[in-house]
Amino acid sequence: MQFKHLALTAALAATVCVSAQAQTEIQWWHSMTAVNNEWVNDLAKQFNESQKEFKVVPTFKGAYDESMTAAIAAFRSGNAPHILQVFEVGTATMMASKGATVPVGKVMKDAGADFNPGSYIPAVAAYYTAPNGEMLSFPFNSSTTIFYYNKDAFKKAGLNADKAPATWPEVFEAAKKLKASGHSCPMTLAWNGWTQLESFSAWHNVEFATEKNGLSANGYKARMKINSPLHVRHIDNLAKAAKAGEYLYKGRGSAAQASFTAGECAMIQTSSGFYGDVAKNAKFAYGLAPMPYYSDVKGAPQNTVIGGASLWVMAGKKPAEYKGVAKFFEFLSQTKVQAASHQRTGYLPITMGAYELTDKSGFYAKYPGTDVAVNQMVRKVTDNSRGIRLGNYVQIRTIEDEELEQVWSGKKSAKDALDAIVSRGNELLARFERSYKQ
């Protein structure tokens, strides 16, 4: 009797073991930190608990540029992840990496998954779609630039805390009053190239680069155009504010964000995806508002461009693994999942259905300003505001940071720095064009 019991136990254990081994793992490399890292882990957990066939394993691989470099190296050695999160400026490079990825449209179609690109917000879908109409990557944490301000600091400075500055002259005037009231950091900026050159250009409906900002069929021939009189005027105004101590540079990328949540800096322009961090960690009343603009510029404000990242499917995997990727993307596409992610993080709702569900739930009414990102993105777009997709743009972003830092420190004029960005950037674009033709 005891022997039979032991045999049965062993058989059951073997069955469980086989079942566990049969579960297909899907490796997902990402660059989300802090509260957004928690969100990514929760999404994987929810999917894994919703079915037993696949297991998504999210792994933080460093900042966007670091994870992209690591994935390319891993692909060459045959150890690439199934899913790679790539920031929007890496899109053109990924598109040119022939053989390294599989278009998400193909992955979904081959798996018979429920996937309708038409359900996505047009500006989001268009950015990640090839000229032939095929969607190349899966929109995930799409964001756009918005304006955050500290209402408590505004009140102390005698400013209207219920009305954010709408124009750049109003922003600079608010910065003066904040400084006069004793605030050590009236304004800071995150992602300088993205917020003050890319988003700024689209918001004012001015050209950032030729070939429709790199989005035309001949996008690989694009060249930069950001040394226009308007661009020079704006960067020069920021330089004057920096010299007066009304704008403080806090570092590259998202480094400046911590100074806002800590209450040190009263105003910041950065990603809408910063909202989750502010909502959780800010110990003061805050407001969310659209980007400021120069009211004398015809066509402004227009619409902002996409930021954040998408999910690319790497090549060289087994059909069963691609099925798991498709199932995971199908899960992420669900309206309830999309809406919950949007409300939690501040990233765009991606689909119109998620936006409508969030609106009907009363979320926007309860948390004023959380619809700013969507409203900025769904305006009618022009060739100057559809998005920016340039080759070697990861390296060009570094050039933008290097040159703008020279301006903020008073070592270069706005015009000299912007001329240098265009000259150095165009060298990289010419190099990309040559490699693209090979």
CSV table of C-alpha atoms in Angstrom, one decimal:
chain,number,residue,atom,x,y,z
A,1,MET,CA,0.0,0.0,0.0
A,2,GLN,CA,2.8,2.4,0.9
A,3,PHE,CA,4.6,1.5,-2.3
A,4,LYS,CA,1.6,2.4,-4.4
A,5,HIS,CA,1.2,5.7,-2.6
A,6,LEU,CA,4.9,6.5,-3.2
A,7,ALA,CA,4.6,5.5,-6.9
A,8,LEU,CA,1.5,7.7,-7.3
A,9,THR,CA,3.3,10.6,-5.6
A,10,ALA,CA,6.3,10.2,-7.9
A,11,ALA,CA,4.0,10.0,-11.0
A,12,LEU,CA,2.2,13.2,-10.0
A,13,ALA,CA,5.5,15.0,-9.3
A,14,ALA,CA,6.8,13.9,-12.7
A,15,THR,CA,3.6,15.2,-14.4
A,16,VAL,CA,4.0,18.6,-12.6
A,17,CYS,CA,7.6,18.7,-13.7
A,18,VAL,CA,6.8,18.0,-17.3
A,19,SER,CA,4.0,20.6,-17.2
A,20,ALA,CA,6.4,23.2,-15.8
A,21,GLN,CA,9.0,22.4,-18.4
A,22,ALA,CA,6.4,22.6,-21.2
A,23,GLN,CA,5.8,26.3,-20.3
A,24,THR,CA,7.4,28.4,-23.0
A,25,GLU,CA,9.5,31.3,-21.6
A,26,ILE,CA,9.4,34.7,-23.4
A,27,GLN,CA,12.4,37.0,-22.5
A,28,TRP,CA,11.5,40.7,-22.4
A,29,TRP,CA,14.3,43.2,-22.1
A,30,HIS,CA,13.3,46.7,-21.0
A,31,SER,CA,14.5,50.0,-19.6
A,32,MET,CA,11.8,51.0,-17.1
A,33,THR,CA,12.9,52.2,-13.6
A,34,ALA,CA,11.2,53.0,-10.3
A,35,VAL,CA,7.4,53.0,-10.4
A,36,ASN,CA,7.4,52.2,-14.1
A,37,ASN,CA,9.6,49.1,-13.5
A,38,GLU,CA,6.9,48.0,-11.0
A,39,TRP,CA,4.3,48.5,-13.7
A,40,VAL,CA,6.2,46.3,-16.2
A,41,ASN,CA,6.6,43.5,-13.6
A,42,ASP,CA,2.9,43.7,-12.8
A,43,LEU,CA,1.9,43.4,-16.5
A,44,ALA,CA,4.1,40.3,-16.9
A,45,LYS,CA,2.6,38.8,-13.7
A,46,GLN,CA,-1.0,39.5,-14.8
A,47,PHE,CA,-0.3,37.8,-18.2
A,48,ASN,CA,1.4,34.8,-16.6
A,49,GLU,CA,-1.5,34.3,-14.2
A,50,SER,CA,-4.0,34.6,-17.1
A,51,GLN,CA,-2.8,31.4,-18.8
A,52,LYS,CA,-0.4,28.5,-18.3
A,53,GLU,CA,1.2,28.0,-21.7
A,54,PHE,CA,3.7,30.9,-21.7
A,55,LYS,CA,5.7,32.8,-19.1
A,56,VAL,CA,7.0,36.3,-19.8
A,57,VAL,CA,10.2,37.1,-18.0
A,58,PRO,CA,10.9,40.9,-17.8
A,59,THR,CA,14.5,42.0,-17.3
A,60,PHE,CA,15.8,45.5,-16.8
A,61,LYS,CA,18.8,46.0,-19.1
A,62,GLY,CA,19.8,49.6,-18.4
A,63,ALA,CA,18.9,52.9,-20.1
A,64,TYR,CA,17.3,52.8,-23.5
A,65,ASP,CA,20.6,53.2,-25.4
A,66,GLU,CA,22.3,50.6,-23.2
A,67,SER,CA,19.6,47.9,-23.7
A,68,MET,CA,19.5,48.5,-27.4
A,69,THR,CA,23.3,48.0,-27.7
A,70,ALA,CA,23.1,44.9,-25.5
A,71,ALA,CA,20.3,43.4,-27.6
A,72,ILE,CA,22.2,44.0,-30.9
A,73,ALA,CA,25.3,42.3,-29.4
A,74,ALA,CA,23.1,39.4,-28.1
A,75,PHE,CA,21.5,39.0,-31.5
A,76,ARG,CA,24.9,38.6,-33.1
A,77,SER,CA,25.8,35.9,-30.6
A,78,GLY,CA,22.4,34.1,-31.0
A,79,ASN,CA,21.2,35.1,-27.5
A,80,ALA,CA,18.8,37.9,-28.2
A,81,PRO,CA,15.6,38.3,-26.1
A,82,HIS,CA,12.2,37.7,-27.8
A,83,ILE,CA,11.0,41.2,-27.0
A,84,LEU,CA,13.1,44.3,-26.9
A,85,GLN,CA,11.8,47.7,-25.7
A,86,VAL,CA,13.3,50.4,-28.0
A,87,PHE,CA,12.9,54.2,-27.5
A,88,GLU,CA,11.4,56.1,-30.4
A,89,VAL,CA,14.7,57.6,-31.5
A,90,GLY,CA,16.0,54.1,-32.2
A,91,THR,CA,13.2,53.3,-34.6
A,92,ALA,CA,15.0,54.2,-37.9
A,93,THR,CA,18.0,52.2,-36.8
A,94,MET,CA,15.9,49.2,-36.0
A,95,MET,CA,14.1,49.5,-39.3
A,96,ALA,CA,17.5,49.5,-41.1
A,97,SER,CA,18.6,46.4,-39.1
A,98,LYS,CA,17.5,44.0,-41.8
A,99,GLY,CA,17.2,40.4,-40.6
A,100,ALA,CA,17.4,41.3,-36.9
A,101,THR,CA,13.7,41.8,-36.2
A,102,VAL,CA,10.3,40.4,-37.3
A,103,PRO,CA,7.5,42.9,-38.0
A,104,VAL,CA,4.9,42.8,-35.3
A,105,GLY,CA,2.2,42.7,-37.9
A,106,LYS,CA,3.6,39.5,-39.3
A,107,VAL,CA,4.0,38.0,-35.8
A,108,MET,CA,0.4,38.7,-35.0
A,109,LYS,CA,-0.9,37.5,-38.3
A,110,ASP,CA,1.1,34.2,-38.3
A,111,ALA,CA,-0.3,33.5,-34.8
A,112,GLY,CA,-3.9,34.3,-35.8
A,113,ALA,CA,-3.9,36.8,-33.0
A,114,ASP,CA,-6.5,39.6,-32.6
A,115,PHE,CA,-4.7,42.7,-33.8
A,116,ASN,CA,-6.1,45.8,-35.4
A,117,PRO,CA,-3.6,48.6,-36.1
A,118,GLY,CA,-6.6,50.8,-36.9
A,119,SER,CA,-7.7,50.8,-33.3
A,120,TYR,CA,-4.5,52.7,-32.2
A,121,ILE,CA,-4.3,56.5,-32.0
A,122,PRO,CA,-3.2,57.4,-35.5
A,123,ALA,CA,-0.1,59.4,-34.5
A,124,VAL,CA,1.1,56.5,-32.5
A,125,ALA,CA,0.4,53.8,-35.1
A,126,ALA,CA,1.8,55.8,-38.0
A,127,TYR,CA,5.2,56.3,-36.3
A,128,TYR,CA,5.8,52.6,-36.0
A,129,THR,CA,4.5,51.7,-39.4
A,130,ALA,CA,6.6,51.2,-42.6
A,131,PRO,CA,5.9,53.1,-45.8
A,132,ASN,CA,4.2,49.9,-47.1
A,133,GLY,CA,1.7,50.0,-44.3
A,134,GLU,CA,3.0,47.2,-42.2
A,135,MET,CA,3.3,47.8,-38.5
A,136,LEU,CA,6.9,47.1,-37.5
A,137,SER,CA,6.8,47.3,-33.7
A,138,PHE,CA,4.2,47.1,-30.9
A,139,PRO,CA,3.3,50.5,-29.4
A,140,PHE,CA,3.9,50.2,-25.7
A,141,ASN,CA,4.8,53.2,-23.5
A,142,SER,CA,4.2,56.0,-25.9
A,143,SER,CA,4.5,59.4,-24.3
A,144,THR,CA,4.7,63.1,-25.2
A,145,THR,CA,6.1,66.2,-23.7
A,146,ILE,CA,3.9,68.1,-21.2
A,147,PHE,CA,4.4,70.8,-18.6
A,148,TYR,CA,4.4,70.1,-14.8
A,149,TYR,CA,4.3,72.9,-12.1
A,150,ASN,CA,4.3,73.1,-8.3
A,151,LYS,CA,1.1,74.8,-7.3
A,152,ASP,CA,2.3,75.5,-3.7
A,153,ALA,CA,5.4,77.3,-5.1
A,154,PHE,CA,3.2,79.3,-7.5
A,155,LYS,CA,1.0,80.5,-4.6
A,156,LYS,CA,4.0,81.5,-2.6
A,157,ALA,CA,5.3,83.5,-5.5
A,158,GLY,CA,1.9,85.3,-6.0
A,159,LEU,CA,1.2,83.4,-9.2
A,160,ASN,CA,-2.2,81.9,-10.2
A,161,ALA,CA,-1.8,78.3,-9.1
A,162,ASP,CA,-4.9,77.2,-11.0
A,163,LYS,CA,-3.6,78.5,-14.4
A,164,ALA,CA,-0.3,77.3,-15.9
A,165,PRO,CA,1.7,79.6,-18.1
A,166,ALA,CA,0.5,79.1,-21.6
A,167,THR,CA,3.2,80.9,-23.6
A,168,TRP,CA,7.0,81.0,-23.3
A,169,PRO,CA,7.0,84.7,-22.2
A,170,GLU,CA,4.6,83.7,-19.4
A,171,VAL,CA,6.9,80.9,-18.4
A,172,PHE,CA,10.0,83.2,-18.2
A,173,GLU,CA,7.9,85.8,-16.2
A,174,ALA,CA,6.8,83.1,-13.8
A,175,ALA,CA,10.4,82.0,-13.4
A,176,LYS,CA,11.4,85.5,-12.4
A,177,LYS,CA,8.7,85.7,-9.8
A,178,LEU,CA,9.5,82.3,-8.4
A,179,LYS,CA,13.2,83.3,-8.0
A,180,ALA,CA,12.2,86.6,-6.4
A,181,SER,CA,10.1,84.7,-3.9
A,182,GLY,CA,13.1,82.7,-2.8
A,183,HIS,CA,12.8,79.6,-4.9
A,184,SER,CA,16.3,78.2,-5.7
A,185,CYS,CA,15.2,76.4,-8.9
A,186,PRO,CA,12.3,78.1,-10.7
A,187,MET,CA,12.5,75.9,-13.8
A,188,THR,CA,14.4,72.8,-15.1
A,189,LEU,CA,14.0,70.7,-18.2
A,190,ALA,CA,14.4,66.9,-18.8
A,191,TRP,CA,15.4,65.3,-22.1
A,192,ASN,CA,16.6,68.6,-23.5
A,193,GLY,CA,16.8,67.5,-27.2
A,194,TRP,CA,13.4,65.9,-27.2
A,195,THR,CA,11.5,68.6,-25.3
A,196,GLN,CA,13.2,71.8,-26.5
A,197,LEU,CA,14.1,70.8,-30.1
A,198,GLU,CA,11.9,67.9,-31.3
A,199,SER,CA,8.7,68.6,-29.5
A,200,PHE,CA,9.3,72.4,-29.7
A,201,SER,CA,9.5,72.1,-33.5
A,202,ALA,CA,6.3,70.1,-33.9
A,203,TRP,CA,4.4,72.2,-31.4
A,204,HIS,CA,5.3,75.3,-33.5
A,205,ASN,CA,4.8,73.5,-36.9
A,206,VAL,CA,8.4,74.2,-38.0
A,207,GLU,CA,10.7,71.8,-39.8
A,208,PHE,CA,13.1,69.7,-37.8
A,209,ALA,CA,14.6,67.8,-40.7
A,210,THR,CA,14.1,67.4,-44.4
A,211,GLU,CA,12.2,64.5,-45.9
A,212,LYS,CA,9.2,65.1,-43.6
A,213,ASN,CA,11.4,64.8,-40.6
A,214,GLY,CA,12.7,61.5,-41.9
A,215,LEU,CA,9.3,59.9,-42.3
A,216,SER,CA,9.0,60.1,-46.1
A,217,ALA,CA,9.8,57.1,-48.3
A,218,ASN,CA,13.2,58.7,-48.8
A,219,GLY,CA,13.7,59.3,-45.1
A,220,TYR,CA,17.2,57.9,-45.1
A,221,LYS,CA,18.2,61.1,-47.0
A,222,ALA,CA,17.0,63.4,-44.3
A,223,ARG,CA,19.1,66.3,-43.0
A,224,MET,CA,18.6,68.5,-39.9
A,225,LYS,CA,17.2,72.0,-40.0
A,226,ILE,CA,17.1,73.1,-36.4
A,227,ASN,CA,19.2,76.3,-36.6
A,228,SER,CA,16.3,78.4,-37.9
A,229,PRO,CA,15.7,81.9,-36.4
A,230,LEU,CA,12.9,80.5,-34.2
A,231,HIS,CA,15.1,77.7,-32.8
A,232,VAL,CA,17.9,80.2,-32.1
A,233,ARG,CA,15.6,82.6,-30.4
A,234,HIS,CA,14.2,80.0,-28.1
A,235,ILE,CA,17.5,78.5,-27.0
A,236,ASP,CA,18.9,82.0,-26.6
A,237,ASN,CA,16.0,82.8,-24.3
A,238,LEU,CA,16.7,79.7,-22.2
A,239,ALA,CA,20.4,80.7,-22.1
A,240,LYS,CA,19.4,84.1,-20.6
A,241,ALA,CA,17.2,82.4,-18.0
A,242,ALA,CA,20.1,80.0,-17.1
A,243,LYS,CA,22.4,83.0,-16.7
A,244,ALA,CA,19.9,84.7,-14.4
A,245,GLY,CA,19.5,81.5,-12.3
A,246,GLU,CA,15.9,81.2,-13.4
A,247,TYR,CA,16.5,77.9,-15.4
A,248,LEU,CA,18.8,75.3,-13.8
A,249,TYR,CA,20.2,72.5,-15.9
A,250,LYS,CA,20.1,69.2,-14.0
A,251,GLY,CA,21.6,66.7,-16.3
A,252,ARG,CA,20.8,64.6,-19.3
A,253,GLY,CA,17.8,62.3,-19.9
A,254,SER,CA,15.4,62.1,-17.1
A,255,ALA,CA,17.9,63.3,-14.4
A,256,ALA,CA,16.0,66.6,-13.8
A,257,GLN,CA,12.8,64.8,-12.8
A,258,ALA,CA,13.9,64.0,-9.3
A,259,SER,CA,14.4,67.7,-8.5
A,260,PHE,CA,10.7,68.3,-9.3
A,261,THR,CA,9.3,65.5,-7.2
A,262,ALA,CA,11.6,66.6,-4.3
A,263,GLY,CA,10.1,70.1,-4.5
A,264,GLU,CA,13.4,71.7,-5.4
A,265,CYS,CA,12.4,72.9,-9.0
A,266,ALA,CA,9.0,74.5,-9.5
A,267,MET,CA,8.5,73.9,-13.2
A,268,ILE,CA,9.6,71.1,-15.5
A,269,GLN,CA,8.9,70.0,-19.1
A,270,THR,CA,9.3,66.2,-19.5
A,271,SER,CA,7.5,63.1,-20.5
A,272,SER,CA,3.8,62.5,-19.7
A,273,GLY,CA,5.1,59.1,-18.4
A,274,PHE,CA,6.6,61.0,-15.5
A,275,TYR,CA,3.0,61.3,-14.0
A,276,GLY,CA,3.1,58.0,-12.1
A,277,ASP,CA,6.2,59.1,-10.3
A,278,VAL,CA,4.7,62.6,-9.4
A,279,ALA,CA,1.4,61.1,-8.3
A,280,LYS,CA,3.2,58.7,-6.0
A,281,ASN,CA,6.1,60.8,-4.6
A,282,ALA,CA,5.2,64.6,-4.8
A,283,LYS,CA,4.4,66.0,-1.4
A,284,PHE,CA,2.9,69.2,-2.8
A,285,ALA,CA,0.0,70.2,-5.0
A,286,TYR,CA,0.9,70.0,-8.6
A,287,GLY,CA,-0.6,70.8,-12.0
A,288,LEU,CA,-0.3,69.3,-15.5
A,289,ALA,CA,-0.6,71.5,-18.6
A,290,PRO,CA,0.2,71.7,-22.3
A,291,MET,CA,3.6,72.8,-23.5
A,292,PRO,CA,4.1,76.5,-23.7
A,293,TYR,CA,4.5,78.2,-27.1
A,294,TYR,CA,5.4,81.5,-28.8
A,295,SER,CA,2.0,83.1,-29.7
A,296,ASP,CA,3.5,85.1,-32.6
A,297,VAL,CA,4.4,81.9,-34.5
A,298,LYS,CA,1.8,81.2,-37.1
A,299,GLY,CA,0.2,77.7,-36.6
A,300,ALA,CA,1.3,77.4,-33.0
A,301,PRO,CA,0.3,75.4,-31.1
A,302,GLN,CA,0.1,72.5,-33.4
A,303,ASN,CA,0.6,69.0,-31.9
A,304,THR,CA,3.4,67.3,-30.1
A,305,VAL,CA,5.3,64.2,-31.2
A,306,ILE,CA,5.6,60.8,-29.8
A,307,GLY,CA,8.2,59.8,-27.2
A,308,GLY,CA,8.6,56.7,-25.1
A,309,ALA,CA,9.2,53.4,-26.7
A,310,SER,CA,7.7,50.4,-28.5
A,311,LEU,CA,8.3,46.6,-28.4
A,312,TRP,CA,10.3,45.0,-31.2
A,313,VAL,CA,10.3,41.3,-31.8
A,314,MET,CA,13.7,39.8,-32.4
A,315,ALA,CA,14.4,37.3,-35.2
A,316,GLY,CA,15.7,33.8,-35.0
A,317,LYS,CA,13.1,32.4,-32.5
A,318,LYS,CA,10.9,29.2,-32.7
A,319,PRO,CA,7.2,29.4,-34.0
A,320,ALA,CA,5.9,28.4,-30.5
A,321,GLU,CA,7.8,31.3,-29.0
A,322,TYR,CA,6.4,33.8,-31.5
A,323,LYS,CA,3.0,32.5,-30.6
A,324,GLY,CA,3.7,33.4,-27.0
A,325,VAL,CA,4.8,36.9,-28.0
A,326,ALA,CA,1.6,37.3,-30.0
A,327,LYS,CA,-0.5,36.2,-27.0
A,328,PHE,CA,1.3,38.6,-24.8
A,329,PHE,CA,0.7,41.5,-27.2
A,330,GLU,CA,-2.9,40.4,-27.5
A,331,PHE,CA,-3.1,40.7,-23.7
A,332,LEU,CA,-1.5,44.1,-23.7
A,333,SER,CA,-3.9,45.3,-26.4
A,334,GLN,CA,-7.0,44.7,-24.3
A,335,THR,CA,-8.9,47.9,-23.6
A,336,LYS,CA,-9.0,47.4,-19.9
A,337,VAL,CA,-5.3,46.7,-19.7
A,338,GLN,CA,-4.5,49.7,-21.9
A,339,ALA,CA,-6.7,52.0,-19.8
A,340,ALA,CA,-5.3,50.8,-16.5
A,341,SER,CA,-1.7,51.3,-17.7
A,342,HIS,CA,-2.5,54.8,-19.0
A,343,GLN,CA,-4.1,55.9,-15.7
A,344,ARG,CA,-1.3,54.4,-13.7
A,345,THR,CA,1.7,55.8,-15.6
A,346,GLY,CA,0.7,58.9,-17.6
A,347,TYR,CA,1.8,57.2,-20.8
A,348,LEU,CA,-0.7,57.6,-23.7
A,349,PRO,CA,-3.7,55.2,-23.8
A,350,ILE,CA,-2.4,54.0,-27.2
A,351,THR,CA,-5.9,53.0,-28.4
A,352,MET,CA,-9.0,55.2,-28.7
A,353,GLY,CA,-11.0,52.6,-26.8
A,354,ALA,CA,-8.7,52.9,-23.8
A,355,TYR,CA,-9.0,56.7,-24.0
A,356,GLU,CA,-12.8,56.5,-24.1
A,357,LEU,CA,-13.0,54.0,-21.3
A,358,THR,CA,-10.8,56.3,-19.1
A,359,ASP,CA,-12.9,59.3,-20.0
A,360,LYS,CA,-16.2,57.5,-19.2
A,361,SER,CA,-14.7,56.3,-15.8
A,362,GLY,CA,-14.4,59.9,-14.7
A,363,PHE,CA,-10.6,59.6,-14.3
A,364,TYR,CA,-9.9,62.8,-16.2
A,365,ALA,CA,-12.4,64.8,-14.3
A,366,LYS,CA,-11.1,63.5,-11.0
A,367,TYR,CA,-7.4,64.1,-11.9
A,368,PRO,CA,-7.3,67.3,-14.0
A,369,GLY,CA,-4.6,67.5,-16.6
A,370,THR,CA,-4.2,63.8,-17.1
A,371,ASP,CA,-5.8,64.1,-20.5
A,372,VAL,CA,-3.3,66.8,-21.7
A,373,ALA,CA,-1.0,64.3,-23.4
A,374,VAL,CA,-3.8,62.8,-25.4
A,375,ASN,CA,-5.3,66.1,-26.4
A,376,GLN,CA,-1.9,67.3,-27.6
A,377,MET,CA,-1.4,64.2,-29.7
A,378,VAL,CA,-4.8,63.9,-31.4
A,379,ARG,CA,-4.8,67.3,-33.2
A,380,LYS,CA,-4.6,67.3,-36.9
A,381,VAL,CA,-0.9,66.6,-37.9
A,382,THR,CA,1.2,68.2,-40.6
A,383,ASP,CA,4.4,67.1,-42.3
A,384,ASN,CA,6.3,69.1,-39.6
A,385,SER,CA,4.5,67.5,-36.7
A,386,ARG,CA,3.9,63.8,-37.7
A,387,GLY,CA,7.0,62.7,-35.8
A,388,ILE,CA,10.8,62.5,-36.2
A,389,ARG,CA,12.5,59.3,-37.4
A,390,LEU,CA,16.2,59.7,-38.2
A,391,GLY,CA,19.0,57.3,-38.6
A,392,ASN,CA,21.8,57.3,-36.0
A,393,TYR,CA,19.5,59.4,-33.9
A,394,VAL,CA,20.7,57.9,-30.6
A,395,GLN,CA,24.1,59.4,-31.3
A,396,ILE,CA,22.6,62.7,-32.6
A,397,ARG,CA,20.7,63.0,-29.3
A,398,THR,CA,24.1,62.9,-27.5
A,399,ILE,CA,25.4,65.7,-29.8
A,400,GLU,CA,22.3,67.8,-28.9
A,401,ASP,CA,23.1,67.3,-25.2
A,402,GLU,CA,26.8,68.1,-25.6
A,403,GLU,CA,26.1,71.3,-27.6
A,404,LEU,CA,23.2,72.6,-25.4
A,405,GLU,CA,25.4,72.0,-22.3
A,406,GLN,CA,27.8,74.5,-23.8
A,407,VAL,CA,25.0,77.0,-24.1
A,408,TRP,CA,23.7,76.5,-20.5
A,409,SER,CA,27.2,77.0,-19.1
A,410,GLY,CA,27.7,80.2,-21.2
A,411,LYS,CA,30.5,78.8,-23.3
A,412,LYS,CA,28.7,78.9,-26.6
A,413,SER,CA,26.0,81.1,-28.2
A,414,ALA,CA,22.6,79.5,-29.1
A,415,LYS,CA,23.4,80.0,-32.8
A,416,ASP,CA,26.8,78.5,-32.7
A,417,ALA,CA,25.5,75.5,-30.7
A,418,LEU,CA,22.6,74.9,-33.1
A,419,ASP,CA,24.8,75.3,-36.1
A,420,ALA,CA,27.1,72.7,-34.6
A,421,ILE,CA,24.2,70.2,-33.9
A,422,VAL,CA,23.1,70.5,-37.5
A,423,SER,CA,26.6,70.1,-38.9
A,424,ARG,CA,27.6,67.2,-36.7
A,425,GLY,CA,24.2,65.6,-36.9
A,426,ASN,CA,24.2,65.8,-40.7
A,427,GLU,CA,27.5,64.0,-40.8
A,428,LEU,CA,25.9,61.1,-39.0
A,429,LEU,CA,22.8,61.2,-41.2
A,430,ALA,CA,25.1,61.1,-44.3
A,431,ARG,CA,26.8,58.1,-42.8
A,432,PHE,CA,23.4,56.4,-42.2
A,433,GLU,CA,22.4,57.1,-45.8
A,434,ARG,CA,25.5,55.4,-47.1
A,435,SER,CA,25.0,52.3,-45.0
A,436,TYR,CA,21.3,52.2,-45.9
A,437,LYS,CA,22.1,52.1,-49.6
A,438,GLN,CA,24.6,49.2,-49.2
